[in-house]
Tab-separated table of C-alpha atoms and ligand atoms in Angstrom:
chain	number	residue	atom	x	y	z
A	47	MET	CA	-9.787	83.602	-94.878
A	48	SER	CA	-6.517	82.333	-93.515
A	49	ASP	CA	-5.805	78.963	-91.929
A	50	GLN	CA	-2.917	80.663	-90.123
A	51	TRP	CA	-5.024	83.072	-88.084
A	52	GLY	CA	-5.039	82.896	-84.336
A	53	PHE	CA	-8.223	82.214	-82.365
A	54	ASP	CA	-9.304	85.845	-81.869
A	55	THR	CA	-8.659	86.857	-85.474
A	56	THR	CA	-10.664	83.857	-86.661
A	57	ALA	CA	-13.474	84.734	-84.233
A	58	ILE	CA	-13.764	88.222	-85.745
A	59	HIS	CA	-13.090	87.577	-89.451
A	60	ALA	CA	-13.857	83.985	-90.444
A	61	GLY	CA	-16.869	83.641	-92.759
A	62	ALA	CA	-17.432	87.414	-92.983
A	63	ALA	CA	-16.151	89.371	-95.989
A	64	PRO	CA	-17.631	92.829	-96.652
A	65	ASP	CA	-21.076	92.479	-98.274
A	66	PRO	CA	-20.513	92.237	-102.073
A	67	ALA	CA	-23.638	94.239	-102.903
A	68	THR	CA	-23.199	97.191	-100.507
A	69	GLY	CA	-19.777	96.968	-98.899
A	70	ALA	CA	-21.451	96.669	-95.465
A	71	ARG	CA	-18.681	95.713	-93.057
A	72	GLN	CA	-20.811	93.840	-90.514
A	73	VAL	CA	-22.587	90.702	-91.786
A	74	PRO	CA	-26.087	91.897	-92.881
A	75	ILE	CA	-29.237	90.181	-91.659
A	76	TYR	CA	-30.490	88.648	-94.910
A	77	GLN	CA	-34.140	88.640	-93.827
A	78	THR	CA	-35.428	86.822	-96.869
A	79	THR	CA	-37.205	83.518	-97.354
A	80	ALA	CA	-36.288	82.938	-101.006
A	81	TYR	CA	-33.680	83.853	-103.639
A	82	VAL	CA	-34.375	84.652	-107.297
A	83	PHE	CA	-32.968	82.049	-109.679
A	84	GLN	CA	-31.003	83.275	-112.698
A	85	ASP	CA	-33.041	81.022	-115.007
A	86	ALA	CA	-34.694	77.600	-115.046
A	87	ALA	CA	-31.372	75.792	-115.622
A	88	HIS	CA	-29.816	77.555	-112.599
A	89	ALA	CA	-32.732	76.522	-110.407
A	90	ALA	CA	-32.469	72.934	-111.606
A	91	ARG	CA	-28.692	72.845	-110.880
A	92	LEU	CA	-29.293	74.204	-107.329
A	93	PHE	CA	-32.008	71.662	-106.575
A	94	GLY	CA	-29.857	68.859	-107.996
A	95	LEU	CA	-26.906	69.920	-105.777
A	96	GLN	CA	-24.765	70.279	-108.882
A	97	GLU	CA	-24.206	73.930	-107.893
A	98	VAL	CA	-24.097	75.322	-104.363
A	99	GLY	CA	-26.249	78.400	-103.782
A	100	TYR	CA	-29.295	79.785	-102.042
A	101	ILE	CA	-32.766	78.322	-102.680
A	102	TYR	CA	-34.913	78.796	-99.588
A	103	SER	CA	-34.003	79.882	-96.057
A	104	ARG	CA	-35.173	76.650	-94.400
A	105	LEU	CA	-32.059	75.197	-96.062
A	106	THR	CA	-29.520	78.013	-96.421
A	107	ASN	CA	-29.277	81.724	-95.789
A	108	PRO	CA	-26.243	84.022	-96.221
A	109	THR	CA	-26.226	85.258	-92.595
A	110	VAL	CA	-26.541	81.753	-91.271
A	111	ALA	CA	-23.880	80.575	-93.749
A	112	ALA	CA	-21.428	83.171	-92.379
A	113	LEU	CA	-21.979	81.804	-88.872
A	114	GLN	CA	-21.559	78.227	-90.094
A	115	SER	CA	-18.201	79.125	-91.665
A	116	ARG	CA	-17.062	80.954	-88.582
A	117	VAL	CA	-17.865	78.151	-86.138
A	118	ALA	CA	-16.390	75.535	-88.529
A	119	ALA	CA	-13.173	77.590	-88.657
A	120	LEU	CA	-12.997	77.995	-84.858
A	121	GLU	CA	-13.562	74.261	-84.288
A	122	GLY	CA	-11.208	73.188	-87.118
A	123	GLY	CA	-14.040	71.429	-88.993
A	124	ALA	CA	-14.714	70.895	-92.684
A	125	GLY	CA	-18.279	72.210	-92.480
A	126	ALA	CA	-21.091	73.121	-90.124
A	127	VAL	CA	-24.869	73.344	-90.047
A	128	CYS	CA	-26.714	75.746	-87.779
A	129	CYS	CA	-29.985	74.786	-86.106
A	130	SER	CA	-32.764	76.396	-84.125
A	131	SER	CA	-31.399	75.339	-80.715
A	132	GLY	CA	-28.753	73.229	-79.012
A	133	HIS	CA	-31.299	70.443	-78.607
A	134	ALA	CA	-32.100	70.575	-82.323
A	135	ALA	CA	-28.358	70.319	-83.052
A	136	GLN	CA	-28.214	67.061	-81.084
A	137	ILE	CA	-30.969	65.501	-83.175
A	138	MET	CA	-29.357	66.861	-86.326
A	139	ALA	CA	-26.011	65.311	-85.323
A	140	LEU	CA	-27.634	61.894	-84.918
A	141	PHE	CA	-30.011	62.045	-87.876
A	142	PRO	CA	-27.649	60.997	-90.727
A	143	LEU	CA	-26.121	58.256	-88.549
A	144	MET	CA	-29.166	56.525	-87.120
A	145	GLY	CA	-32.035	54.328	-88.164
A	146	PRO	CA	-34.661	52.330	-86.308
A	147	GLY	CA	-32.955	49.826	-83.950
A	148	CYS	CA	-29.705	51.835	-83.745
A	149	ASN	CA	-28.301	53.066	-80.438
A	150	ILE	CA	-25.779	55.559	-79.077
A	151	ILE	CA	-23.650	55.344	-75.994
A	152	ALA	CA	-23.993	58.535	-73.986
A	153	SER	CA	-22.113	59.787	-70.993
A	154	THR	CA	-23.916	59.663	-67.636
A	155	ARG	CA	-22.692	63.237	-67.011
A	156	LEU	CA	-24.913	65.314	-69.346
A	157	TYR	CA	-27.302	68.262	-69.190
A	158	GLY	CA	-30.561	66.944	-67.708
A	159	GLY	CA	-32.543	67.960	-70.807
A	160	THR	CA	-30.206	65.852	-72.951
A	161	ILE	CA	-30.690	62.879	-70.665
A	162	THR	CA	-34.432	63.167	-71.167
A	163	GLN	CA	-34.039	63.685	-74.930
A	164	PHE	CA	-31.876	60.531	-75.201
A	165	SER	CA	-33.655	58.290	-72.676
A	166	GLN	CA	-37.232	59.164	-73.718
A	167	THR	CA	-37.786	61.215	-76.854
A	168	ILE	CA	-35.427	59.548	-79.359
A	169	ARG	CA	-37.123	56.225	-78.628
A	170	ARG	CA	-40.043	57.471	-80.683
A	171	PHE	CA	-37.708	57.387	-83.729
A	172	GLY	CA	-36.736	53.798	-82.894
A	173	TRP	CA	-33.351	54.987	-81.568
A	174	SER	CA	-32.047	54.372	-78.085
A	175	ALA	CA	-29.223	55.389	-75.734
A	176	LYS	CA	-27.134	53.485	-73.198
A	177	PHE	CA	-25.709	55.672	-70.451
A	178	VAL	CA	-22.157	54.884	-69.368
A	179	ASP	CA	-19.595	56.533	-67.093
A	180	LEU	CA	-17.034	57.488	-69.783
A	181	ASP	CA	-14.220	57.538	-67.237
A	182	ASP	CA	-14.564	53.727	-67.389
A	183	LEU	CA	-13.293	52.885	-70.890
A	184	ASN	CA	-13.874	49.156	-70.414
A	185	ALA	CA	-17.510	49.835	-69.534
A	186	LEU	CA	-17.708	51.914	-72.692
A	187	ARG	CA	-16.289	49.080	-74.817
A	188	ALA	CA	-18.635	46.593	-73.149
A	189	ALA	CA	-21.690	48.733	-73.839
A	190	ALA	CA	-21.084	48.798	-77.610
A	191	ASP	CA	-22.870	46.361	-79.872
A	192	GLY	CA	-23.436	45.874	-83.612
A	193	ASN	CA	-26.127	48.540	-83.613
A	194	THR	CA	-24.065	51.252	-81.924
A	195	ARG	CA	-23.685	54.254	-84.202
A	196	ALA	CA	-22.057	56.950	-82.018
A	197	ILE	CA	-20.666	57.917	-78.674
A	198	PHE	CA	-21.921	61.197	-77.201
A	199	CYS	CA	-20.421	63.290	-74.375
A	200	GLU	CA	-20.106	66.849	-73.143
A	201	SER	CA	-16.531	68.232	-73.049
A	202	ILE	CA	-17.300	70.032	-69.767
A	203	SER	CA	-20.553	68.761	-68.294
A	204	ASN	CA	-23.642	70.578	-67.059
A	205	PRO	CA	-24.261	71.014	-64.121
A	206	GLY	CA	-21.161	69.758	-62.286
A	207	GLY	CA	-18.490	71.187	-64.579
A	208	TYR	CA	-16.836	67.732	-64.694
A	209	VAL	CA	-14.517	67.153	-67.682
A	210	THR	CA	-14.332	64.351	-70.247
A	211	ASP	CA	-11.002	62.822	-71.306
A	212	ILE	CA	-11.798	63.317	-75.004
A	213	PRO	CA	-8.578	61.771	-76.429
A	214	ALA	CA	-9.176	58.567	-74.430
A	215	VAL	CA	-12.840	58.294	-75.449
A	216	ALA	CA	-11.950	59.111	-79.098
A	217	ARG	CA	-9.468	56.203	-79.162
A	218	VAL	CA	-12.261	53.802	-78.115
A	219	ALA	CA	-14.595	55.351	-80.733
A	220	ASP	CA	-11.934	54.614	-83.348
A	221	GLU	CA	-11.589	51.016	-82.099
A	222	LEU	CA	-15.342	50.610	-82.427
A	223	GLY	CA	-15.510	52.311	-85.825
A	224	VAL	CA	-18.119	54.851	-84.715
A	225	PRO	CA	-18.013	58.680	-84.545
A	226	LEU	CA	-17.497	60.519	-81.292
A	227	ILE	CA	-19.907	63.452	-80.907
A	228	VAL	CA	-18.853	66.086	-78.369
A	229	ASP	CA	-21.249	68.756	-77.036
A	230	ASN	CA	-18.737	71.583	-76.624
A	231	THR	CA	-21.214	74.123	-75.277
A	232	LEU	CA	-19.594	74.693	-71.876
A	233	ALA	CA	-15.987	74.675	-73.088
A	234	THR	CA	-16.421	76.511	-76.412
A	235	PRO	CA	-13.574	76.153	-78.928
A	236	TYR	CA	-11.593	78.634	-76.830
A	237	LEU	CA	-11.073	76.079	-74.068
A	238	CYS	CA	-11.290	72.846	-76.079
A	239	LYS	CA	-11.171	71.815	-79.735
A	240	PRO	CA	-12.670	68.334	-79.726
A	241	ILE	CA	-11.792	67.661	-83.406
A	242	GLU	CA	-8.053	68.138	-82.666
A	243	LEU	CA	-8.535	65.625	-79.828
A	244	GLY	CA	-10.105	62.985	-82.092
A	245	ALA	CA	-13.857	63.805	-82.175
A	246	THR	CA	-15.810	63.421	-85.456
A	247	LEU	CA	-18.698	65.813	-84.796
A	248	VAL	CA	-19.066	68.764	-82.424
A	249	ALA	CA	-22.466	69.995	-81.279
A	250	HIS	CA	-23.162	73.355	-79.572
A	251	SER	CA	-25.921	75.195	-77.911
A	252	LEU	CA	-25.084	78.643	-79.358
A	253	THR	CA	-27.575	79.933	-76.774
A	254	LYS	CA	-24.833	79.973	-74.148
A	255	TYR	CA	-21.247	81.291	-74.275
A	256	MET	CA	-20.998	81.523	-78.069
A	257	THR	CA	-23.592	84.305	-78.204
A	258	GLY	CA	-22.720	85.211	-74.643
A	259	ASN	CA	-25.467	87.535	-73.506
A	260	GLY	CA	-28.702	85.566	-73.293
A	261	THR	CA	-30.294	86.912	-76.463
A	262	VAL	CA	-30.421	83.930	-78.859
A	263	THR	CA	-31.611	80.340	-78.962
A	264	GLY	CA	-29.476	78.438	-81.454
A	265	GLY	CA	-27.320	75.432	-82.141
A	266	VAL	CA	-24.747	74.099	-84.580
A	267	VAL	CA	-23.189	70.793	-85.604
A	268	VAL	CA	-19.613	70.938	-86.896
A	269	ASP	CA	-18.225	68.066	-88.983
A	270	SER	CA	-14.520	67.263	-88.813
A	271	GLY	CA	-14.726	65.826	-92.339
A	272	LYS	CA	-12.388	63.042	-91.153
A	273	PHE	CA	-14.699	60.082	-90.648
A	274	ASP	CA	-14.768	57.401	-93.388
A	275	TRP	CA	-18.514	56.807	-93.679
A	276	SER	CA	-17.922	54.100	-96.306
A	277	ALA	CA	-15.515	51.994	-94.219
A	278	SER	CA	-18.448	49.843	-92.983
A	279	ASP	CA	-22.096	49.312	-93.795
A	280	LYS	CA	-23.144	51.156	-90.613
A	281	PHE	CA	-23.949	54.505	-92.199
A	282	PRO	CA	-26.027	53.761	-95.317
A	283	SER	CA	-27.570	57.276	-95.469
A	284	LEU	CA	-24.091	58.611	-96.191
A	285	SER	CA	-22.398	55.703	-97.975
A	286	GLN	CA	-25.287	54.186	-99.985
A	287	PRO	CA	-27.817	55.689	-102.395
A	288	GLU	CA	-30.042	57.927	-100.264
A	289	PRO	CA	-33.702	57.353	-101.155
A	290	ALA	CA	-34.625	60.724	-99.587
A	291	TYR	CA	-32.519	62.484	-102.247
A	292	HIS	CA	-33.256	60.529	-105.458
A	293	GLY	CA	-30.542	57.950	-104.724
A	294	LEU	CA	-27.639	60.413	-104.314
A	295	LYS	CA	-24.543	58.872	-102.676
A	296	PHE	CA	-23.480	61.634	-100.290
A	297	HIS	CA	-20.034	60.321	-99.338
A	298	GLU	CA	-19.054	59.469	-102.874
A	299	THR	CA	-20.335	62.817	-104.208
A	300	PHE	CA	-19.264	65.261	-101.488
A	301	GLY	CA	-16.279	63.528	-99.829
A	302	ASN	CA	-15.381	65.204	-96.523
A	303	LEU	CA	-18.516	67.417	-96.764
A	304	ALA	CA	-20.897	64.431	-96.976
A	305	PHE	CA	-22.308	64.918	-93.444
A	306	THR	CA	-22.765	68.661	-93.905
A	307	PHE	CA	-24.519	68.335	-97.258
A	308	HIS	CA	-26.766	65.552	-95.915
A	309	SER	CA	-27.642	67.675	-92.889
A	310	ILE	CA	-28.692	70.624	-95.022
A	311	ALA	CA	-30.229	68.862	-98.017
A	312	ILE	CA	-32.218	66.321	-95.976
A	313	GLY	CA	-31.941	67.211	-92.249
A	314	LEU	CA	-32.955	70.855	-92.534
A	315	ARG	CA	-35.250	70.189	-95.484
A	316	ASP	CA	-37.310	67.526	-93.679
A	317	LEU	CA	-36.843	68.229	-89.982
A	318	GLY	CA	-36.952	71.980	-90.465
A	319	MET	CA	-35.002	72.917	-87.292
A	320	THR	CA	-33.510	75.960	-89.000
A	321	MET	CA	-31.709	78.887	-87.352
A	322	ASN	CA	-33.147	82.317	-88.180
A	323	PRO	CA	-30.897	84.984	-89.761
A	324	GLN	CA	-31.374	87.502	-86.929
A	325	GLY	CA	-30.245	84.935	-84.360
A	326	ALA	CA	-27.254	84.112	-86.525
A	327	HIS	CA	-26.328	87.814	-86.720
A	328	TYR	CA	-26.400	88.221	-82.926
A	329	THR	CA	-24.326	85.066	-82.527
A	330	LEU	CA	-21.750	86.285	-85.040
A	331	MET	CA	-21.389	89.477	-83.015
A	332	GLY	CA	-21.125	87.506	-79.782
A	333	ILE	CA	-18.432	85.249	-81.141
A	334	GLU	CA	-16.277	88.284	-81.981
A	335	THR	CA	-15.496	88.608	-78.229
A	336	LEU	CA	-15.567	84.904	-77.322
A	337	GLY	CA	-11.863	84.646	-76.487
A	338	LEU	CA	-11.883	87.742	-74.245
A	339	ARG	CA	-15.042	86.616	-72.488
A	340	MET	CA	-13.938	83.030	-71.911
A	341	GLU	CA	-10.613	84.192	-70.487
A	342	ARG	CA	-12.493	86.278	-67.893
A	343	HIS	CA	-15.177	83.623	-67.336
A	344	VAL	CA	-12.611	80.964	-66.327
A	345	ALA	CA	-10.454	83.358	-64.291
A	346	ASN	CA	-13.541	84.455	-62.317
A	347	ALA	CA	-14.783	80.847	-61.916
A	348	GLN	CA	-11.447	79.710	-60.527
A	349	THR	CA	-11.338	82.626	-58.076
A	350	VAL	CA	-14.943	82.129	-56.940
A	351	ALA	CA	-14.627	78.324	-56.638
A	352	GLU	CA	-11.430	78.697	-54.500
A	353	TRP	CA	-13.134	81.270	-52.312
A	354	LEU	CA	-16.244	79.088	-51.826
A	355	GLU	CA	-14.169	75.963	-51.038
A	356	GLN	CA	-12.427	77.581	-48.075
A	357	ASP	CA	-15.661	79.030	-46.685
A	358	PRO	CA	-16.912	77.204	-43.557
A	359	ARG	CA	-20.581	77.728	-44.616
A	360	VAL	CA	-19.977	75.673	-47.781
A	361	ALA	CA	-19.995	71.839	-47.742
A	362	SER	CA	-18.481	71.070	-51.163
A	363	VAL	CA	-17.631	72.613	-54.589
A	364	THR	CA	-17.521	70.573	-57.832
A	365	TYR	CA	-15.282	72.805	-60.019
A	366	ALA	CA	-12.718	70.712	-61.953
A	367	GLY	CA	-10.244	73.572	-61.774
A	368	LEU	CA	-9.852	72.953	-57.998
A	369	ALA	CA	-6.880	70.800	-56.941
A	370	SER	CA	-9.345	68.811	-54.780
A	371	SER	CA	-11.454	67.715	-57.763
A	372	PRO	CA	-11.077	64.105	-58.951
A	373	TRP	CA	-11.153	65.568	-62.493
A	374	ASN	CA	-8.403	68.124	-61.883
A	375	ALA	CA	-5.591	66.162	-63.583
A	376	THR	CA	-7.767	65.591	-66.657
A	377	ALA	CA	-8.722	69.263	-66.638
A	378	GLN	CA	-5.099	70.357	-66.633
A	379	ARG	CA	-4.150	67.937	-69.423
A	380	VAL	CA	-7.138	68.285	-71.756
A	381	TYR	CA	-8.417	71.784	-70.850
A	382	PRO	CA	-5.202	73.725	-70.061
A	383	LYS	CA	-6.824	77.150	-70.562
A	384	GLY	CA	-9.423	76.499	-67.834
A	385	ALA	CA	-12.226	74.195	-66.732
A	386	GLY	CA	-15.095	76.443	-67.790
A	387	ALA	CA	-17.280	78.654	-65.623
A	388	LEU	CA	-20.185	76.411	-64.547
A	389	PHE	CA	-20.202	74.330	-61.393
A	390	THR	CA	-22.291	73.455	-58.370
A	391	PHE	CA	-21.720	73.846	-54.652
A	392	SER	CA	-23.586	72.554	-51.673
A	393	ILE	CA	-24.364	74.666	-48.653
A	394	LYS	CA	-24.433	73.518	-45.056
A	395	GLY	CA	-28.023	73.778	-43.833
A	396	GLY	CA	-29.688	71.738	-46.578
A	397	TYR	CA	-32.696	72.699	-48.726
A	398	ASP	CA	-33.853	75.671	-46.634
A	399	ALA	CA	-30.403	77.271	-46.647
A	400	ALA	CA	-29.957	76.665	-50.396
A	401	VAL	CA	-33.281	78.302	-51.260
A	402	LYS	CA	-32.593	81.220	-48.908
A	403	LEU	CA	-29.212	81.700	-50.523
A	404	VAL	CA	-30.776	81.941	-53.986
A	405	ASP	CA	-33.452	84.343	-52.744
A	406	ASN	CA	-30.818	86.638	-51.182
A	407	LEU	CA	-28.441	86.872	-54.131
A	408	LYS	CA	-28.683	90.328	-55.727
A	409	LEU	CA	-26.052	90.468	-58.467
A	410	PHE	CA	-26.752	86.903	-59.623
A	411	SER	CA	-29.897	86.361	-61.683
A	412	HIS	CA	-32.059	83.360	-60.783
A	413	VAL	CA	-32.703	81.916	-64.244
A	414	ALA	CA	-32.691	78.618	-66.165
A	415	ASN	CA	-29.777	79.525	-68.394
A	416	LEU	CA	-25.989	79.555	-68.377
A	417	GLY	CA	-23.095	81.120	-70.273
A	418	ASP	CA	-24.328	84.725	-69.987
A	419	ALA	CA	-22.022	87.675	-69.312
A	420	ARG	CA	-24.072	88.045	-66.126
A	421	SER	CA	-23.584	85.611	-63.222
A	422	LEU	CA	-26.539	83.233	-62.998
A	423	VAL	CA	-27.808	80.877	-60.331
A	424	ILE	CA	-30.370	78.134	-60.090
A	425	HIS	CA	-31.468	75.863	-57.319
A	426	SER	CA	-32.088	72.709	-59.341
A	427	ALA	CA	-33.947	70.733	-56.625
A	428	SER	CA	-36.794	73.286	-56.496
A	429	THR	CA	-36.890	74.002	-60.245
A	430	THR	CA	-35.502	71.870	-63.088
A	431	HIS	CA	-35.322	68.704	-60.972
A	432	SER	CA	-38.367	69.263	-58.779
A	433	GLN	CA	-40.300	66.302	-60.295
A	434	LEU	CA	-37.604	63.811	-59.153
A	435	THR	CA	-37.445	61.848	-55.909
A	436	ASP	CA	-34.837	62.896	-53.365
A	437	ALA	CA	-32.677	59.878	-54.357
A	438	GLN	CA	-32.921	60.805	-58.053
A	439	LYS	CA	-32.039	64.428	-57.300
A	440	ILE	CA	-28.899	63.376	-55.447
A	441	ALA	CA	-27.905	60.973	-58.274
A	442	ALA	CA	-28.343	63.809	-60.780
A	443	GLY	CA	-26.051	66.064	-58.726
A	444	ALA	CA	-29.055	68.210	-57.808
A	445	GLY	CA	-29.519	67.350	-54.144
A	446	PRO	CA	-31.606	69.626	-51.921
A	447	ASP	CA	-28.500	71.566	-50.711
A	448	VAL	CA	-26.973	72.057	-54.192
A	449	VAL	CA	-26.854	75.335	-56.095
A	450	ARG	CA	-25.596	75.735	-59.666
A	451	LEU	CA	-23.568	78.824	-60.541
A	452	SER	CA	-22.771	80.159	-64.004
A	453	ILE	CA	-19.992	82.619	-63.290
A	454	GLY	CA	-20.156	85.774	-65.385
A	455	ILE	CA	-17.571	88.314	-66.450
A	456	GLU	CA	-18.315	90.988	-63.829
A	457	ASP	CA	-15.597	91.936	-61.325
A	458	ALA	CA	-14.719	88.833	-59.294
A	459	GLY	CA	-14.809	90.896	-56.092
A	460	ASP	CA	-18.417	91.876	-56.689
A	461	ILE	CA	-19.417	88.261	-57.430
A	462	ILE	CA	-17.804	87.096	-54.205
A	463	ALA	CA	-19.309	89.956	-52.182
A	464	ASP	CA	-22.768	88.952	-53.405
A	465	LEU	CA	-22.218	85.300	-52.510
A	466	ASP	CA	-20.780	86.319	-49.140
A	467	GLN	CA	-23.847	88.388	-48.128
A	468	ALA	CA	-26.261	85.718	-49.400
A	469	LEU	CA	-24.367	82.947	-47.541
A	470	ALA	CA	-24.575	85.102	-44.409
A	471	ALA	CA	-28.340	85.476	-44.833
A	472	ALA	CA	-28.819	81.807	-45.628
A	473	SER	CA	-26.731	80.604	-42.676
A	474	ALA	CA	-28.256	83.006	-40.126
B	535	LIG	C1	-24.574	71.367	-72.291
B	535	LIG	C2	-25.856	71.710	-72.992
B	535	LIG	N1	-26.122	71.204	-74.180
B	535	LIG	C3	-27.251	71.497	-74.842
B	535	LIG	C4	-28.215	72.317	-74.293
B	535	LIG	C5	-29.492	72.592	-75.056
B	535	LIG	O1	-29.365	73.846	-75.656
B	535	LIG	P1	-30.634	74.722	-76.071
B	535	LIG	O2	-31.264	75.228	-74.820
B	535	LIG	O3	-30.037	75.806	-76.918
B	535	LIG	O4	-31.545	73.840	-76.850
B	535	LIG	C6	-27.994	72.884	-73.041
B	535	LIG	C7	-28.995	73.762	-72.404
B	535	LIG	O5	-28.894	74.149	-71.274
B	535	LIG	C8	-26.784	72.575	-72.374
B	535	LIG	O6	-26.501	73.080	-71.160
């Protein structure tokens, strides 16, 4: 594998040599739970982490390992650990950093499921989250306290497609001595490489653009390998003897791979949120065309957003690639290849018109997913956000007149024609 390869070469080749046993050119699906040890001493060395190898597929698997290497290479990380979903990846990213009483500072602009995970579910572990508008760096500094262990944001956020100024947030994370974790699901490493911009960890839902066709549920955490876990006493699981692994000191033993080894040896071992080899295989195949797809996704999104914005039936469009967006300058500086392909728009005519629009779309699929080759639509107020009050829906960017679009890689003219006929039906 070459460090000199361009993005598309890396996307096709990283982590995937021909199979040593058969010569198979595509990465095989190693559909096995366990691996035969050479002898008792070999088994003992593997369990003691004195030798790296395969023990049991809850921990490691060759197909999953190929995907880990490929995503680590694309993100410029030292190592990566795949998980059963994007949501699992978020817990796995926090797990080595947190303990009871610890908190994270999370952006207010996040996928709704992540807001629930951070505001409700992680409290059961004794962890908590403070939500801050990360455009306000002083508010970010003010929110930090002695128990803060990480800052979490999405590079491009779901559902609005707003963008985070990662270099600015990373500088504050450095000041505070805590890692910045970036969910890079909507940007993918094609549009944004958070590690180059100062992030410590990158999380992904592989379910979306990375696989790219709505066939897999998966996630990954990539470690930059750049954070000094021993610089303070904040991260004892990595810097101090780890009681969950007979007192092993992960940072001292594994250096820049401390987070990755901890995530596999303890995170996957005890939380068990493992990716399956078949899902990893599909994701590897999807990633081969990531660059081509993302180029078309963003070109189509820009064209569709511009068309919607000038349409008199449309009230507003959130796409950060539009000159009218308050995030446009940040998008051009931090995301020069494009502002992703997910955004919302509101239709004149309120709830009834929005629902009618969704019902009349023919090319778009009405589903709770994004990042598919197909164009997707959802009316959040009547689905994902239906339990909220009207005021809460509006605060979440899911008001009654708002529709979320995930722009696919079909012909832009066909996408616009579909929106045009559905807008006509909805506005009639
Ligand atoms: C930005 C973002 N992060 C994480 C997730 C969670 O991913 P998964 O559904 O694979 O658990 C989603 C799901 O929509 C998402 O949009």
